Coordinates of C-alpha atoms and ligand atoms in Angstrom, one line a residue:
M74 CA 28.4 -14.2 12.6
V75 CA 25.2 -13.5 13.4
P76 CA 23.4 -15.8 15.8
V77 CA 20.5 -17.7 14.4
L78 CA 17.7 -19.6 16.4
A79 CA 15.9 -22.4 14.3
I80 CA 12.5 -23.4 15.4
D81 CA 11.2 -25.7 13.6
G82 CA 7.9 -27.8 13.8
P83 CA 4.2 -29.5 12.2
T84 CA 1.7 -26.9 11.6
A85 CA -0.3 -25.5 14.5
S86 CA 2.4 -27.3 17.2
G87 CA 3.2 -23.4 18.4
K88 CA 6.0 -22.9 17.5
G89 CA 5.1 -19.6 15.9
T90 CA 4.0 -18.3 19.3
V91 CA 6.7 -19.5 20.7
A92 CA 9.4 -18.2 18.6
G93 CA 7.6 -14.7 18.6
L94 CA 8.2 -14.4 22.9
V95 CA 11.9 -15.8 22.3
A96 CA 12.9 -13.1 19.8
E97 CA 11.0 -10.0 21.9
R98 CA 12.8 -11.4 25.2
L99 CA 16.2 -11.3 23.4
G100 CA 15.8 -8.5 21.9
W101 CA 16.6 -10.3 18.2
H102 CA 14.5 -9.6 15.0
F103 CA 12.0 -12.3 14.2
L104 CA 11.6 -15.0 10.6
D105 CA 7.9 -16.0 10.1
S106 CA 9.3 -18.3 6.8
G107 CA 5.8 -19.3 6.8
A108 CA 4.1 -16.0 6.2
I109 CA 6.2 -15.3 2.7
Y110 CA 4.8 -19.1 1.5
R111 CA 1.4 -18.1 2.7
V112 CA 2.3 -14.4 1.3
L113 CA 3.3 -16.3 -2.2
A114 CA -0.1 -18.5 -1.9
L115 CA -2.1 -15.5 -1.8
A116 CA -0.2 -13.9 -4.5
A117 CA -0.4 -16.6 -6.9
I118 CA -4.3 -16.4 -6.1
K119 CA -4.6 -12.5 -7.0
R120 CA -3.1 -13.0 -10.5
G121 CA -4.5 -16.2 -11.5
V122 CA -1.5 -18.4 -11.4
G123 CA -2.5 -21.7 -10.8
L124 CA -0.7 -23.2 -7.4
T125 CA 1.1 -26.5 -10.0
D126 CA 2.5 -23.9 -12.3
E127 CA 6.3 -24.4 -10.9
A128 CA 7.8 -22.0 -12.7
A129 CA 5.1 -18.8 -12.3
L130 CA 4.8 -19.1 -9.0
A131 CA 9.1 -18.9 -8.7
A132 CA 9.1 -16.3 -10.9
Q133 CA 6.4 -15.4 -9.3
A134 CA 8.3 -15.9 -5.2
S135 CA 12.2 -13.5 -7.0
A136 CA 9.8 -11.0 -7.6
L137 CA 7.1 -11.1 -4.4
D138 CA 6.7 -7.3 -2.5
V139 CA 6.5 -8.5 0.6
A140 CA 7.1 -6.9 3.9
F141 CA 6.6 -7.2 8.0
E142 CA 5.3 -3.9 9.4
R143 CA 4.6 -3.6 13.1
G144 CA 2.6 -7.6 12.7
A145 CA 1.0 -6.6 10.3
I146 CA 1.7 -9.1 6.2
L147 CA 2.2 -6.6 3.7
L148 CA 1.7 -7.6 -0.1
E149 CA 2.9 -5.0 -2.1
G150 CA 1.9 -3.0 0.1
E151 CA -1.4 -3.6 0.6
D152 CA -2.5 -4.9 4.9
V153 CA -2.7 -9.4 3.9
S154 CA -1.9 -10.5 7.3
L155 CA -6.6 -11.6 7.6
Q156 CA -6.4 -13.8 4.8
A157 CA -2.6 -14.9 5.6
R158 CA -3.7 -16.0 8.1
R159 CA -6.7 -18.2 7.3
E160 CA -6.6 -21.6 7.0
E161 CA -7.1 -22.2 3.0
T162 CA -4.3 -20.0 2.7
G163 CA -2.3 -21.9 4.7
N164 CA -2.8 -24.9 2.7
S165 CA -2.5 -23.3 -0.6
A166 CA 0.6 -21.8 1.1
S167 CA 1.6 -26.0 2.1
K168 CA 1.3 -26.8 -1.6
I169 CA 3.2 -24.7 -3.3
A170 CA 5.7 -25.0 -0.7
A171 CA 6.5 -28.3 -2.0
L172 CA 7.7 -27.1 -5.8
P173 CA 11.4 -27.1 -5.2
A174 CA 12.2 -24.3 -8.0
V175 CA 9.9 -21.8 -5.2
R176 CA 11.8 -23.0 -2.2
T177 CA 15.1 -22.0 -4.5
A178 CA 13.7 -18.4 -5.3
L179 CA 12.2 -17.9 -1.7
L180 CA 16.3 -19.1 -0.3
E181 CA 18.0 -15.4 -0.3
R182 CA 15.1 -13.7 0.6
Q183 CA 14.3 -15.3 4.4
Q184 CA 18.3 -15.6 4.8
A185 CA 18.5 -11.5 4.6
F186 CA 16.5 -11.5 7.7
R187 CA 19.5 -12.3 9.3
V188 CA 21.2 -9.5 10.9
A189 CA 22.4 -8.5 14.4
P190 CA 21.9 -8.6 16.7
G191 CA 20.1 -12.3 15.9
L192 CA 17.8 -13.5 14.7
V193 CA 14.9 -16.8 15.7
A194 CA 13.5 -18.1 12.3
D195 CA 10.0 -20.3 12.5
G196 CA 10.1 -22.9 9.7
R197 CA 10.3 -26.0 8.5
D198 CA 13.5 -26.3 7.1
M199 CA 15.1 -23.2 8.9
G200 CA 17.4 -25.6 10.6
S201 CA 18.5 -28.1 7.8
V202 CA 18.3 -26.2 5.1
V203 CA 17.9 -21.8 5.1
F204 CA 20.2 -21.4 8.4
P205 CA 21.9 -24.8 8.7
G206 CA 24.8 -23.0 10.9
A207 CA 22.2 -21.8 13.4
F208 CA 23.4 -21.8 17.2
L209 CA 20.3 -23.9 18.3
K210 CA 17.2 -25.3 16.3
I211 CA 14.9 -26.9 17.9
F212 CA 12.3 -29.0 16.7
L213 CA 9.3 -28.3 18.4
T214 CA 6.0 -30.3 18.7
A215 CA 2.9 -32.0 20.1
S216 CA 0.3 -34.8 19.2
V217 CA -2.1 -34.2 15.9
E218 CA -4.9 -34.2 18.6
S219 CA -3.5 -31.0 21.3
R220 CA -2.3 -29.4 17.8
A221 CA -6.1 -29.5 16.8
E222 CA -7.5 -28.0 19.8
R223 CA -5.5 -25.2 19.6
R224 CA -6.4 -24.3 16.6
Y225 CA -9.6 -24.9 16.9
K226 CA -9.6 -22.5 20.5
Q227 CA -7.5 -19.5 18.1
L228 CA -10.4 -20.2 15.2
I229 CA -13.0 -19.7 17.7
A230 CA -11.0 -17.0 20.0
K231 CA -10.9 -15.2 16.4
G232 CA -15.1 -15.5 16.4
S233 CA -15.1 -18.0 13.5
T234 CA -16.1 -21.1 13.0
A235 CA -14.4 -24.6 13.2
S236 CA -15.5 -27.9 13.3
I237 CA -12.3 -30.3 15.1
D238 CA -13.0 -33.3 12.8
D239 CA -12.4 -31.0 10.3
L240 CA -9.4 -29.2 11.7
L241 CA -7.9 -32.7 12.7
R242 CA -8.3 -33.9 9.3
D243 CA -6.6 -31.2 7.8
L244 CA -3.9 -31.4 10.1
R245 CA -2.6 -34.7 8.9
E246 CA -3.1 -34.1 5.0
R247 CA -0.7 -30.8 5.5
D248 CA 1.4 -33.3 7.8
A249 CA 1.3 -36.1 4.7
R250 CA 2.3 -33.1 2.6
D251 CA 5.0 -31.8 4.9
T252 CA 6.9 -34.6 5.3
S253 CA 6.7 -36.4 2.5
R254 CA 7.7 -34.2 0.0
L255 CA 10.6 -34.5 -1.7
V256 CA 12.4 -31.5 -1.1
A257 CA 12.9 -29.8 2.9
P258 CA 10.6 -32.7 4.4
L259 CA 9.7 -32.0 7.2
R260 CA 11.8 -34.1 10.8
P261 CA 14.3 -32.7 12.7
C262 CA 17.6 -32.4 12.1
E263 CA 20.2 -34.4 13.8
D264 CA 21.5 -31.6 15.7
A265 CA 18.0 -30.6 16.5
V266 CA 16.8 -30.2 20.6
L267 CA 13.1 -31.8 20.4
L268 CA 10.7 -30.2 22.6
D269 CA 7.0 -32.1 23.0
T270 CA 4.5 -29.7 23.8
T271 CA 1.7 -31.7 24.0
T272 CA 1.5 -30.7 27.8
L273 CA 3.6 -28.1 28.0
S274 CA 2.0 -24.4 27.8
I275 CA 3.4 -21.1 26.5
D276 CA 5.1 -20.5 28.7
E277 CA 7.3 -23.5 29.8
A278 CA 7.9 -23.6 26.3
V279 CA 9.4 -20.5 26.2
H280 CA 12.1 -21.5 28.7
F281 CA 12.5 -24.1 27.7
V282 CA 14.2 -22.1 24.9
L283 CA 15.3 -19.1 26.5
N284 CA 17.1 -21.6 29.3
L285 CA 19.1 -23.1 26.0
A286 CA 20.1 -20.8 24.5
M287 CA 21.7 -18.6 27.1
Q288 CA 23.7 -21.5 28.1
Ligands
CDP518 O1 1.2 -21.8 10.7 P1 1.3 -23.3 10.4 O2 2.7 -24.1 10.9 O3 0.1 -23.9 10.0 O4 1.7 -22.9 8.9 P2 2.6 -21.7 8.7 O5 4.1 -22.0 9.1 O6 2.2 -20.9 8.7 O7 3.5 -21.9 7.0 C1 2.4 -22.5 6.0 C2 2.7 -23.5 4.7 O8 4.0 -23.9 4.3 C3 3.6 -25.4 5.8 O9 1.8 -25.5 6.2 C4 4.2 -25.2 5.5 O10 4.1 -26.7 4.7 C5 5.1 -24.5 4.1 N1 6.3 -23.9 4.9 C6 7.4 -24.9 4.4 O11 7.5 -25.6 3.8 N2 8.4 -23.6 4.7 C7 9.0 -23.2 5.8 N3 9.9 -22.5 6.6 C8 7.6 -22.4 6.4 C9 5.8 -23.0 6.1

């Protein structure tokens, strides 16, 4: 069986960066499951599908033409990386991610990323729902203040404008939605190792995960 390392956690916890680097060091594939939810949100907006229309969104999820190529996110062959990474897309993704039929429609698509020699999967429910048999499950978190600060620095570095207060409010709203939804609510599974990165550098977090993976 192809090994899976699951890294779950809340928004802006750094899990995407850590998961990507761990995958690179191990020479394994990488699944950014949040990007799939983001692309689905973009596709829905593009086609005028309402973000609460569960049946239409699930149908769209089943037929979604999404691909990842050399760091770019493609929707129907078009590079949508920049739009997909926007804060408002993340908020729309979090709304449609609360719909059970959407999650079910995306399940097999995510599981198909399990390809030799191994997979590092980043998301909210990688260890609990998508890959319950993962050999290592990490729940990566950090204080909401440090997550807002990290997101702020990322946005400023990209040349965007941002306000720490707005980011804090958005993060709290997204955390509340992700943890209170009825399906796959965001919480560490029983067999997950908790990693609080509030005072850790990216390198330290990567090192911690690699050490556990190689034990
Ligand atoms: O980068 P950030 O953590 O803000 O978001 P993301 O990982 O790209 O995911 C965007 C949204 O999709 C999250 O707020 C979640 O609501 C949802 N999501 C999910 O429900 N399950 C996943 N496996 C991944 C993302």
